[in-house]
Amino acid sequence: MKISTFLTAVPSAVPSAVLAAFLVVVGLGAPHASAETLLERGTYLMESIVACGNCHTPQGPNGPIAGKNLAGGLLFEEPGFVAVSSNITPDRETGIGSWSDAQIIASIREGKRPDGSTIGPPMPIGMYRGLSDWDAQAIVAYLRTVKPVRNVVAKSKYEFPLPPAYGPPVGSVPNVPRDDRVAYGAYLAGPAGHCMECHTPFAKPGMRDFENKLGAGGAEFHGPWGTSVSADITPTALADRSYADIKARITTGTRADGARMAPPMAYPFYANITEEDLQAIVAYLRTLPAK
């Protein structure tokens, strides 16, 4: 199965000033009190809002291929490159089983492999630089429990040079207080789930217009289903929609009239988002500037 996402020459960059402002909005700076273990948190994230399996699990005509969870092989074709999602199971030869925790986190947040090479588009997601240390470690804890799958995937091919780095090394990123609903919703829709990445149009090749059109939609996605366009998720579109309507769209891919929405949104994963987290996401979206 292949997916074309209208990504351009490099992964969508989040300008440092914009990311800094975004992190101020989400209120990073104080860890939340939680009885969750790293593995519990990682399991929840990976099976819901983070949804790495949506891209890293190969797909057949009837959905995910059995026995190859997170084993890579999903194809992304764009002008200028053909990318293949990597095997992120603990297999030591074809996956990430030989990588340290820090190396896995660097690959997620910085797009850097253990050998120092950079990962090409569609990774890394620029907003992942704001993923908290706790959540990054939780994701790693989950990945360590996944069944190792030996699966050699084809090498991604790029017709342009990849940059030596996508930015400076990411320092320590604190948790977002969950009792601040809007701030936590911004974190879930940003660094955790990168909703704002796909729902923001490009201003120019490789650069989404976060400053002027955050959440305004308009990005095209091409695949076996045809062409889908990311929706406007600012109050311009959401003002007259109920929470129940928005929830159904996110978790089941169903519009108010019963019509089914097209991929590539990870509806089966989003169905596992807790009610509290969904409410936080919607609360945040309702605070966005109308577009």
PDB file of C-alpha atoms in Angstrom:
ATOM      1  CA  MET A   1       0.000   0.000   0.000  1.00  0.00           C
ATOM      2  CA  LYS A   2       1.307   3.454  -0.811  1.00  0.00           C
ATOM      3  CA  ILE A   3       0.354   6.891   0.406  1.00  0.00           C
ATOM      4  CA  SER A   4       1.114  10.264  -1.143  1.00  0.00           C
ATOM      5  CA  THR A   5       0.817  13.133   1.266  1.00  0.00           C
ATOM      6  CA  PHE A   6       1.879  16.134  -0.795  1.00  0.00           C
ATOM      7  CA  LEU A   7       4.895  16.469   1.441  1.00  0.00           C
ATOM      8  CA  THR A   8       7.652  18.433  -0.202  1.00  0.00           C
ATOM      9  CA  ALA A   9      11.431  18.432  -0.198  1.00  0.00           C
ATOM     10  CA  VAL A  10      11.942  18.271   3.551  1.00  0.00           C
ATOM     11  CA  PRO A  11       9.749  17.434   6.531  1.00  0.00           C
ATOM     12  CA  SER A  12       7.542  20.366   7.461  1.00  0.00           C
ATOM     13  CA  ALA A  13       9.735  22.550   9.593  1.00  0.00           C
ATOM     14  CA  VAL A  14       8.418  24.304  12.661  1.00  0.00           C
ATOM     15  CA  PRO A  15      10.309  27.614  12.925  1.00  0.00           C
ATOM     16  CA  SER A  16      12.026  27.876  16.300  1.00  0.00           C
ATOM     17  CA  ALA A  17      10.111  31.009  17.214  1.00  0.00           C
ATOM     18  CA  VAL A  18       6.803  29.356  16.360  1.00  0.00           C
ATOM     19  CA  LEU A  19       7.639  26.194  18.306  1.00  0.00           C
ATOM     20  CA  ALA A  20       8.763  28.271  21.271  1.00  0.00           C
ATOM     21  CA  ALA A  21       5.515  30.212  21.184  1.00  0.00           C
ATOM     22  CA  PHE A  22       3.543  26.968  20.877  1.00  0.00           C
ATOM     23  CA  LEU A  23       5.266  25.528  23.932  1.00  0.00           C
ATOM     24  CA  VAL A  24       4.446  28.668  25.882  1.00  0.00           C
ATOM     25  CA  VAL A  25       0.801  28.251  24.867  1.00  0.00           C
ATOM     26  CA  VAL A  26       0.721  24.672  26.069  1.00  0.00           C
ATOM     27  CA  GLY A  27       2.266  25.671  29.355  1.00  0.00           C
ATOM     28  CA  LEU A  28       5.312  23.438  29.509  1.00  0.00           C
ATOM     29  CA  GLY A  29       7.155  23.826  32.745  1.00  0.00           C
ATOM     30  CA  ALA A  30       5.496  21.795  35.458  1.00  0.00           C
ATOM     31  CA  PRO A  31       5.272  17.998  35.601  1.00  0.00           C
ATOM     32  CA  HIS A  32       1.888  16.495  36.287  1.00  0.00           C
ATOM     33  CA  ALA A  33       1.250  14.152  39.133  1.00  0.00           C
ATOM     34  CA  SER A  34       0.412  10.724  37.807  1.00  0.00           C
ATOM     35  CA  ALA A  35       0.303   7.180  39.088  1.00  0.00           C
ATOM     36  CA  GLU A  36       0.920   5.847  35.582  1.00  0.00           C
ATOM     37  CA  THR A  37       4.000   3.790  34.910  1.00  0.00           C
ATOM     38  CA  LEU A  38       6.068   4.565  31.833  1.00  0.00           C
ATOM     39  CA  LEU A  39       4.727   1.460  30.126  1.00  0.00           C
ATOM     40  CA  GLU A  40       1.116   2.309  30.945  1.00  0.00           C
ATOM     41  CA  ARG A  41       1.571   5.795  29.559  1.00  0.00           C
ATOM     42  CA  GLY A  42       3.403   4.536  26.491  1.00  0.00           C
ATOM     43  CA  THR A  43       0.758   1.917  25.771  1.00  0.00           C
ATOM     44  CA  TYR A  44      -1.977   4.517  25.960  1.00  0.00           C
ATOM     45  CA  LEU A  45      -0.144   6.993  23.740  1.00  0.00           C
ATOM     46  CA  MET A  46       0.889   4.477  21.097  1.00  0.00           C
ATOM     47  CA  GLU A  47      -2.538   2.879  20.908  1.00  0.00           C
ATOM     48  CA  SER A  48      -4.352   6.208  20.736  1.00  0.00           C
ATOM     49  CA  ILE A  49      -3.220   9.762  19.976  1.00  0.00           C
ATOM     50  CA  VAL A  50       0.392   9.077  18.917  1.00  0.00           C
ATOM     51  CA  ALA A  51      -0.639   6.221  16.597  1.00  0.00           C
ATOM     52  CA  CYS A  52       2.793   5.354  15.183  1.00  0.00           C
ATOM     53  CA  GLY A  53       1.250   2.164  13.834  1.00  0.00           C
ATOM     54  CA  ASN A  54      -0.773   4.184  11.347  1.00  0.00           C
ATOM     55  CA  CYS A  55       2.415   4.636   9.306  1.00  0.00           C
ATOM     56  CA  HIS A  56       4.815   2.004  10.645  1.00  0.00           C
ATOM     57  CA  THR A  57       2.540  -1.024  10.237  1.00  0.00           C
ATOM     58  CA  PRO A  58       2.310  -2.296   6.649  1.00  0.00           C
ATOM     59  CA  GLN A  59      -1.154  -2.324   5.145  1.00  0.00           C
ATOM     60  CA  GLY A  60      -2.841  -4.864   2.937  1.00  0.00           C
ATOM     61  CA  PRO A  61      -6.107  -4.520   1.003  1.00  0.00           C
ATOM     62  CA  ASN A  62      -8.054  -5.392   4.148  1.00  0.00           C
ATOM     63  CA  GLY A  63      -6.094  -3.332   6.649  1.00  0.00           C
ATOM     64  CA  PRO A  64      -2.965  -3.916   8.755  1.00  0.00           C
ATOM     65  CA  ILE A  65      -1.033  -7.046   7.818  1.00  0.00           C
ATOM     66  CA  ALA A  66      -1.256  -9.607  10.618  1.00  0.00           C
ATOM     67  CA  GLY A  67       1.978 -10.354  12.431  1.00  0.00           C
ATOM     68  CA  LYS A  68       3.746  -7.211  11.236  1.00  0.00           C
ATOM     69  CA  ASN A  69       2.757  -4.652  13.834  1.00  0.00           C
ATOM     70  CA  LEU A  70       5.191  -1.710  13.573  1.00  0.00           C
ATOM     71  CA  ALA A  71       7.428  -3.698  11.206  1.00  0.00           C
ATOM     72  CA  GLY A  72       7.526  -0.945   8.591  1.00  0.00           C
ATOM     73  CA  GLY A  73       7.139  -1.096   4.845  1.00  0.00           C
ATOM     74  CA  LEU A  74       4.386   1.453   4.182  1.00  0.00           C
ATOM     75  CA  LEU A  75       5.235   3.404   1.027  1.00  0.00           C
ATOM     76  CA  PHE A  76       5.086   7.200   0.703  1.00  0.00           C
ATOM     77  CA  GLU A  77       5.533   8.542  -2.833  1.00  0.00           C
ATOM     78  CA  GLU A  78       6.111  12.212  -3.572  1.00  0.00           C
ATOM     79  CA  PRO A  79       7.746  14.259  -6.302  1.00  0.00           C
ATOM     80  CA  GLY A  80      11.401  14.030  -5.383  1.00  0.00           C
ATOM     81  CA  PHE A  81      11.320  11.002  -3.128  1.00  0.00           C
ATOM     82  CA  VAL A  82       9.939   7.586  -2.362  1.00  0.00           C
ATOM     83  CA  ALA A  83      10.003   6.858   1.376  1.00  0.00           C
ATOM     84  CA  VAL A  84       9.388   3.570   3.137  1.00  0.00           C
ATOM     85  CA  SER A  85       8.408   3.538   6.794  1.00  0.00           C
ATOM     86  CA  SER A  86      10.991   1.890   9.008  1.00  0.00           C
ATOM     87  CA  ASN A  87      10.775  -1.221  11.150  1.00  0.00           C
ATOM     88  CA  ILE A  88      10.470   0.027  14.733  1.00  0.00           C
ATOM     89  CA  THR A  89      10.090  -3.357  16.412  1.00  0.00           C
ATOM     90  CA  PRO A  90      12.858  -4.612  18.760  1.00  0.00           C
ATOM     91  CA  ASP A  91      14.358  -6.871  16.094  1.00  0.00           C
ATOM     92  CA  ARG A  92      18.102  -6.254  16.419  1.00  0.00           C
ATOM     93  CA  GLU A  93      18.937  -6.759  12.756  1.00  0.00           C
ATOM     94  CA  THR A  94      16.106  -5.095  10.868  1.00  0.00           C
ATOM     95  CA  GLY A  95      14.488  -2.969  13.575  1.00  0.00           C
ATOM     96  CA  ILE A  96      15.614  -0.809  16.494  1.00  0.00           C
ATOM     97  CA  GLY A  97      16.448  -3.527  19.006  1.00  0.00           C
ATOM     98  CA  SER A  98      20.108  -2.497  19.165  1.00  0.00           C
ATOM     99  CA  TRP A  99      19.357   1.204  19.705  1.00  0.00           C
ATOM    100  CA  SER A 100      19.601   2.803  23.140  1.00  0.00           C
ATOM    101  CA  ASP A 101      16.660   4.635  24.676  1.00  0.00           C
ATOM    102  CA  ALA A 102      18.364   7.970  23.993  1.00  0.00           C
ATOM    103  CA  GLN A 103      18.961   7.024  20.364  1.00  0.00           C
ATOM    104  CA  ILE A 104      15.322   6.112  19.823  1.00  0.00           C
ATOM    105  CA  ILE A 105      14.211   9.389  21.379  1.00  0.00           C
ATOM    106  CA  ALA A 106      16.652  11.344  19.201  1.00  0.00           C
ATOM    107  CA  SER A 107      15.267   9.636  16.109  1.00  0.00           C
ATOM    108  CA  ILE A 108      11.724  10.660  17.066  1.00  0.00           C
ATOM    109  CA  ARG A 109      12.361  14.226  18.194  1.00  0.00           C
ATOM    110  CA  GLU A 110      15.363  15.168  16.063  1.00  0.00           C
ATOM    111  CA  GLY A 111      15.286  12.847  13.061  1.00  0.00           C
ATOM    112  CA  LYS A 112      18.765  11.552  13.880  1.00  0.00           C
ATOM    113  CA  ARG A 113      19.888   7.920  13.575  1.00  0.00           C
ATOM    114  CA  PRO A 114      22.484   6.315  15.866  1.00  0.00           C
ATOM    115  CA  ASP A 115      25.080   6.575  13.075  1.00  0.00           C
ATOM    116  CA  GLY A 116      24.525  10.331  12.880  1.00  0.00           C
ATOM    117  CA  SER A 117      22.638  10.327   9.579  1.00  0.00           C
ATOM    118  CA  THR A 118      19.371  12.204   9.269  1.00  0.00           C
ATOM    119  CA  ILE A 119      16.013  10.579   8.637  1.00  0.00           C
ATOM    120  CA  GLY A 120      14.240  11.802   5.521  1.00  0.00           C
ATOM    121  CA  PRO A 121      10.646  12.869   5.048  1.00  0.00           C
ATOM    122  CA  PRO A 122       7.934  12.336   6.026  1.00  0.00           C
ATOM    123  CA  MET A 123       9.816  12.056   9.327  1.00  0.00           C
ATOM    124  CA  PRO A 124      10.719  13.723  11.533  1.00  0.00           C
ATOM    125  CA  ILE A 125       7.541  15.587  12.449  1.00  0.00           C
ATOM    126  CA  GLY A 126       8.668  19.056  13.506  1.00  0.00           C
ATOM    127  CA  MET A 127       6.242  19.190  16.419  1.00  0.00           C
ATOM    128  CA  TYR A 128       7.786  16.069  17.948  1.00  0.00           C
ATOM    129  CA  ARG A 129      10.560  18.325  19.237  1.00  0.00           C
ATOM    130  CA  GLY A 130       8.044  19.392  21.881  1.00  0.00           C
ATOM    131  CA  LEU A 131       7.299  15.829  23.010  1.00  0.00           C
ATOM    132  CA  SER A 132       7.920  15.713  26.760  1.00  0.00           C
ATOM    133  CA  ASP A 133      10.760  13.648  28.173  1.00  0.00           C
ATOM    134  CA  TRP A 134       8.275  11.486  30.099  1.00  0.00           C
ATOM    135  CA  ASP A 135       6.169  10.761  27.044  1.00  0.00           C
ATOM    136  CA  ALA A 136       9.215  10.099  24.860  1.00  0.00           C
ATOM    137  CA  GLN A 137      10.514   7.642  27.454  1.00  0.00           C
ATOM    138  CA  ALA A 138       7.049   6.098  27.715  1.00  0.00           C
ATOM    139  CA  ILE A 139       6.926   5.497  23.972  1.00  0.00           C
ATOM    140  CA  VAL A 140      10.321   3.799  24.160  1.00  0.00           C
ATOM    141  CA  ALA A 141       9.102   1.643  27.052  1.00  0.00           C
ATOM    142  CA  TYR A 142       6.193   0.507  24.896  1.00  0.00           C
ATOM    143  CA  LEU A 143       8.372  -0.169  21.859  1.00  0.00           C
ATOM    144  CA  ARG A 144      10.575  -2.435  23.989  1.00  0.00           C
ATOM    145  CA  THR A 145       7.553  -4.693  24.604  1.00  0.00           C
ATOM    146  CA  VAL A 146       6.521  -5.061  20.966  1.00  0.00           C
ATOM    147  CA  LYS A 147       7.095  -8.451  19.350  1.00  0.00           C
ATOM    148  CA  PRO A 148      10.340  -8.334  17.329  1.00  0.00           C
ATOM    149  CA  VAL A 149       9.607  -8.814  13.647  1.00  0.00           C
ATOM    150  CA  ARG A 150      12.356  -9.532  11.170  1.00  0.00           C
ATOM    151  CA  ASN A 151      11.302  -7.430   8.202  1.00  0.00           C
ATOM    152  CA  VAL A 152      13.776  -5.897   5.808  1.00  0.00           C
ATOM    153  CA  VAL A 153      12.230  -2.817   4.215  1.00  0.00           C
ATOM    154  CA  ALA A 154      13.396  -1.075   1.074  1.00  0.00           C
ATOM    155  CA  LYS A 155      15.631   1.943   1.447  1.00  0.00           C
ATOM    156  CA  SER A 156      13.987   5.335   1.023  1.00  0.00           C
ATOM    157  CA  LYS A 157      15.203   7.289  -2.013  1.00  0.00           C
ATOM    158  CA  TYR A 158      15.567  11.069  -2.186  1.00  0.00           C
ATOM    159  CA  GLU A 159      16.439  13.189  -5.198  1.00  0.00           C
ATOM    160  CA  PHE A 160      17.783  15.950  -2.963  1.00  0.00           C
ATOM    161  CA  PRO A 161      20.351  16.077  -0.182  1.00  0.00           C
ATOM    162  CA  LEU A 162      19.041  15.721   3.349  1.00  0.00           C
ATOM    163  CA  PRO A 163      20.174  18.369   5.831  1.00  0.00           C
ATOM    164  CA  PRO A 164      22.850  17.424   8.371  1.00  0.00           C
ATOM    165  CA  ALA A 165      20.324  18.244  11.113  1.00  0.00           C
ATOM    166  CA  TYR A 166      16.807  19.620  11.499  1.00  0.00           C
ATOM    167  CA  GLY A 167      17.797  21.876  14.355  1.00  0.00           C
ATOM    168  CA  PRO A 168      19.872  21.867  17.522  1.00  0.00           C
ATOM    169  CA  PRO A 169      19.651  18.899  19.891  1.00  0.00           C
ATOM    170  CA  VAL A 170      16.434  18.898  21.913  1.00  0.00           C
ATOM    171  CA  GLY A 171      17.012  19.657  25.575  1.00  0.00           C
ATOM    172  CA  SER A 172      14.852  18.608  28.484  1.00  0.00           C
ATOM    173  CA  VAL A 173      11.122  19.003  27.808  1.00  0.00           C
ATOM    174  CA  PRO A 174       8.894  18.945  30.917  1.00  0.00           C
ATOM    175  CA  ASN A 175       5.386  17.540  31.098  1.00  0.00           C
ATOM    176  CA  VAL A 176       2.290  19.608  30.480  1.00  0.00           C
ATOM    177  CA  PRO A 177      -0.049  19.956  33.483  1.00  0.00           C
ATOM    178  CA  ARG A 178      -3.167  17.967  32.666  1.00  0.00           C
ATOM    179  CA  ASP A 179      -5.333  20.089  34.924  1.00  0.00           C
ATOM    180  CA  ASP A 180      -4.977  22.950  32.419  1.00  0.00           C
ATOM    181  CA  ARG A 181      -7.392  21.573  29.851  1.00  0.00           C
ATOM    182  CA  VAL A 182      -6.572  23.963  27.004  1.00  0.00           C
ATOM    183  CA  ALA A 183      -2.814  23.700  27.512  1.00  0.00           C
ATOM    184  CA  TYR A 184      -2.941  19.926  27.653  1.00  0.00           C
ATOM    185  CA  GLY A 185      -5.237  19.823  24.632  1.00  0.00           C
ATOM    186  CA  ALA A 186      -2.723  21.931  22.718  1.00  0.00           C
ATOM    187  CA  TYR A 187      -0.010  19.452  23.657  1.00  0.00           C
ATOM    188  CA  LEU A 188      -2.081  16.475  22.538  1.00  0.00           C
ATOM    189  CA  ALA A 189      -3.003  18.135  19.237  1.00  0.00           C
ATOM    190  CA  GLY A 190       0.570  19.333  18.741  1.00  0.00           C
ATOM    191  CA  PRO A 191       3.677  17.470  19.921  1.00  0.00           C
ATOM    192  CA  ALA A 192       1.851  14.248  20.850  1.00  0.00           C
ATOM    193  CA  GLY A 193      -0.582  13.725  17.989  1.00  0.00           C
ATOM    194  CA  HIS A 194       0.652  16.304  15.413  1.00  0.00           C
ATOM    195  CA  CYS A 195      -2.947  17.051  14.394  1.00  0.00           C
ATOM    196  CA  MET A 196      -1.879  20.627  13.723  1.00  0.00           C
ATOM    197  CA  GLU A 197       0.805  19.417  11.324  1.00  0.00           C
ATOM    198  CA  CYS A 198      -1.580  17.703   8.907  1.00  0.00           C
ATOM    199  CA  HIS A 199      -4.318  20.287   9.347  1.00  0.00           C
ATOM    200  CA  THR A 200      -2.114  23.274   8.472  1.00  0.00           C
ATOM    201  CA  PRO A 201      -1.418  24.121   4.810  1.00  0.00           C
ATOM    202  CA  PHE A 202       2.011  24.801   3.366  1.00  0.00           C
ATOM    203  CA  ALA A 203       3.181  28.388   3.020  1.00  0.00           C
ATOM    204  CA  LYS A 204       6.026  27.246   0.764  1.00  0.00           C
ATOM    205  CA  PRO A 205       7.721  23.919  -0.005  1.00  0.00           C
ATOM    206  CA  GLY A 206       8.659  22.178   3.224  1.00  0.00           C
ATOM    207  CA  MET A 207       7.207  24.888   5.458  1.00  0.00           C
ATOM    208  CA  ARG A 208       3.690  24.847   6.827  1.00  0.00           C
ATOM    209  CA  ASP A 209       2.066  28.184   7.569  1.00  0.00           C
ATOM    210  CA  PHE A 210       1.772  27.779  11.337  1.00  0.00           C
ATOM    211  CA  GLU A 211       1.976  31.519  11.884  1.00  0.00           C
ATOM    212  CA  ASN A 212      -0.992  32.479   9.735  1.00  0.00           C
ATOM    213  CA  LYS A 213      -3.053  29.354   9.031  1.00  0.00           C
ATOM    214  CA  LEU A 214      -2.649  27.045  12.004  1.00  0.00           C
ATOM    215  CA  GLY A 215      -5.372  24.410  11.748  1.00  0.00           C
ATOM    216  CA  ALA A 216      -6.938  25.910   8.620  1.00  0.00           C
ATOM    217  CA  GLY A 217      -6.750  22.631   6.685  1.00  0.00           C
ATOM    218  CA  GLY A 218      -6.158  22.268   2.971  1.00  0.00           C
ATOM    219  CA  ALA A 219      -3.343  19.698   2.865  1.00  0.00           C
ATOM    220  CA  GLU A 220      -3.899  16.957   0.284  1.00  0.00           C
ATOM    221  CA  PHE A 221      -3.423  13.242   0.906  1.00  0.00           C
ATOM    222  CA  HIS A 222      -3.450  10.679  -1.896  1.00  0.00           C
ATOM    223  CA  GLY A 223      -3.800   6.931  -1.545  1.00  0.00           C
ATOM    224  CA  PRO A 224      -5.829   3.900  -2.614  1.00  0.00           C
ATOM    225  CA  TRP A 225      -8.914   5.720  -1.340  1.00  0.00           C
ATOM    226  CA  GLY A 226      -8.373   8.622  -3.773  1.00  0.00           C
ATOM    227  CA  THR A 227      -7.625  12.150  -2.597  1.00  0.00           C
ATOM    228  CA  SER A 228      -8.574  13.571   0.778  1.00  0.00           C
ATOM    229  CA  VAL A 229      -8.028  17.102   2.022  1.00  0.00           C
ATOM    230  CA  SER A 230      -7.407  17.913   5.663  1.00  0.00           C
ATOM    231  CA  ALA A 231     -10.287  19.810   7.206  1.00  0.00           C
ATOM    232  CA  ASP A 232     -10.354  23.246   8.770  1.00  0.00           C
ATOM    233  CA  ILE A 233     -10.328  22.570  12.521  1.00  0.00           C
ATOM    234  CA  THR A 234     -10.416  26.190  13.658  1.00  0.00           C
ATOM    235  CA  PRO A 235     -13.578  27.836  15.048  1.00  0.00           C
ATOM    236  CA  THR A 236     -14.394  28.893  11.478  1.00  0.00           C
ATOM    237  CA  ALA A 237     -15.498  25.313  10.876  1.00  0.00           C
ATOM    238  CA  LEU A 238     -16.140  24.104  14.412  1.00  0.00           C
ATOM    239  CA  ALA A 239     -18.226  26.957  15.806  1.00  0.00           C
ATOM    240  CA  ASP A 240     -21.548  25.342  14.913  1.00  0.00           C
ATOM    241  CA  ARG A 241     -20.493  21.762  15.609  1.00  0.00           C
ATOM    242  CA  SER A 242     -21.339  19.994  18.825  1.00  0.00           C
ATOM    243  CA  TYR A 243     -18.770  18.172  20.897  1.00  0.00           C
ATOM    244  CA  ALA A 244     -20.480  14.889  19.977  1.00  0.00           C
ATOM    245  CA  ASP A 245     -20.110  15.653  16.266  1.00  0.00           C
ATOM    246  CA  ILE A 246     -16.414  16.515  16.595  1.00  0.00           C
ATOM    247  CA  LYS A 247     -15.793  13.436  18.736  1.00  0.00           C
ATOM    248  CA  ALA A 248     -17.441  11.173  16.155  1.00  0.00           C
ATOM    249  CA  ARG A 249     -15.326  12.628  13.372  1.00  0.00           C
ATOM    250  CA  ILE A 250     -12.105  12.062  15.330  1.00  0.00           C
ATOM    251  CA  THR A 251     -12.823   8.633  16.768  1.00  0.00           C
ATOM    252  CA  THR A 252     -14.958   6.960  14.096  1.00  0.00           C
ATOM    253  CA  GLY A 253     -14.402   9.013  10.958  1.00  0.00           C
ATOM    254  CA  THR A 254     -18.133   9.655  10.699  1.00  0.00           C
ATOM    255  CA  ARG A 255     -19.744  12.984   9.820  1.00  0.00           C
ATOM    256  CA  ALA A 256     -22.978  14.210  11.379  1.00  0.00           C
ATOM    257  CA  ASP A 257     -24.921  13.013   8.321  1.00  0.00           C
ATOM    258  CA  GLY A 258     -23.472   9.520   8.694  1.00  0.00           C
ATOM    259  CA  ALA A 259     -21.060   9.834   5.767  1.00  0.00           C
ATOM    260  CA  ARG A 260     -17.707   8.137   6.227  1.00  0.00           C
ATOM    261  CA  MET A 261     -14.527  10.202   6.141  1.00  0.00           C
ATOM    262  CA  ALA A 262     -11.525   9.075   4.102  1.00  0.00           C
ATOM    263  CA  PRO A 263      -8.078   8.065   5.398  1.00  0.00           C
ATOM    264  CA  PRO A 264      -5.338   8.715   6.359  1.00  0.00           C
ATOM    265  CA  MET A 265      -6.586   9.793   9.806  1.00  0.00           C
ATOM    266  CA  ALA A 266      -5.928   7.044  12.340  1.00  0.00           C
ATOM    267  CA  TYR A 267      -9.539   6.492  13.393  1.00  0.00           C
ATOM    268  CA  PRO A 268      -9.011   3.012  14.931  1.00  0.00           C
ATOM    269  CA  PHE A 269      -6.314   4.467  17.181  1.00  0.00           C
ATOM    270  CA  TYR A 270      -8.206   7.661  17.985  1.00  0.00           C
ATOM    271  CA  ALA A 271     -11.144   5.554  19.154  1.00  0.00           C
ATOM    272  CA  ASN A 272      -8.965   4.764  22.177  1.00  0.00           C
ATOM    273  CA  ILE A 273      -8.438   8.386  23.224  1.00  0.00           C
ATOM    274  CA  THR A 274      -9.966   8.961  26.642  1.00  0.00           C
ATOM    275  CA  GLU A 275     -12.989  11.193  27.059  1.00  0.00           C
ATOM    276  CA  GLU A 276     -10.910  13.574  29.180  1.00  0.00           C
ATOM    277  CA  ASP A 277      -8.262  13.900  26.482  1.00  0.00           C
ATOM    278  CA  LEU A 278     -10.827  14.363  23.714  1.00  0.00           C
ATOM    279  CA  GLN A 279     -12.455  17.139  25.698  1.00  0.00           C
ATOM    280  CA  ALA A 280      -9.061  18.770  26.155  1.00  0.00           C
ATOM    281  CA  ILE A 281      -8.311  18.605  22.425  1.00  0.00           C
ATOM    282  CA  VAL A 282     -11.665  20.117  21.490  1.00  0.00           C
ATOM    283  CA  ALA A 283     -11.307  22.801  24.162  1.00  0.00           C
ATOM    284  CA  TYR A 284      -7.971  23.770  22.621  1.00  0.00           C
ATOM    285  CA  LEU A 285      -9.282  23.767  19.055  1.00  0.00           C
ATOM    286  CA  ARG A 286     -12.064  26.138  20.059  1.00  0.00           C
ATOM    287  CA  THR A 287      -9.427  28.667  21.184  1.00  0.00           C
ATOM    288  CA  LEU A 288      -7.670  28.834  17.809  1.00  0.00           C
ATOM    289  CA  PRO A 289      -7.998  32.023  15.760  1.00  0.00           C
ATOM    290  CA  ALA A 290     -10.724  31.645  13.155  1.00  0.00           C
ATOM    291  CA  LYS A 291      -9.369  31.331   9.607  1.00  0.00           C
TER     292      LYS A 291
END
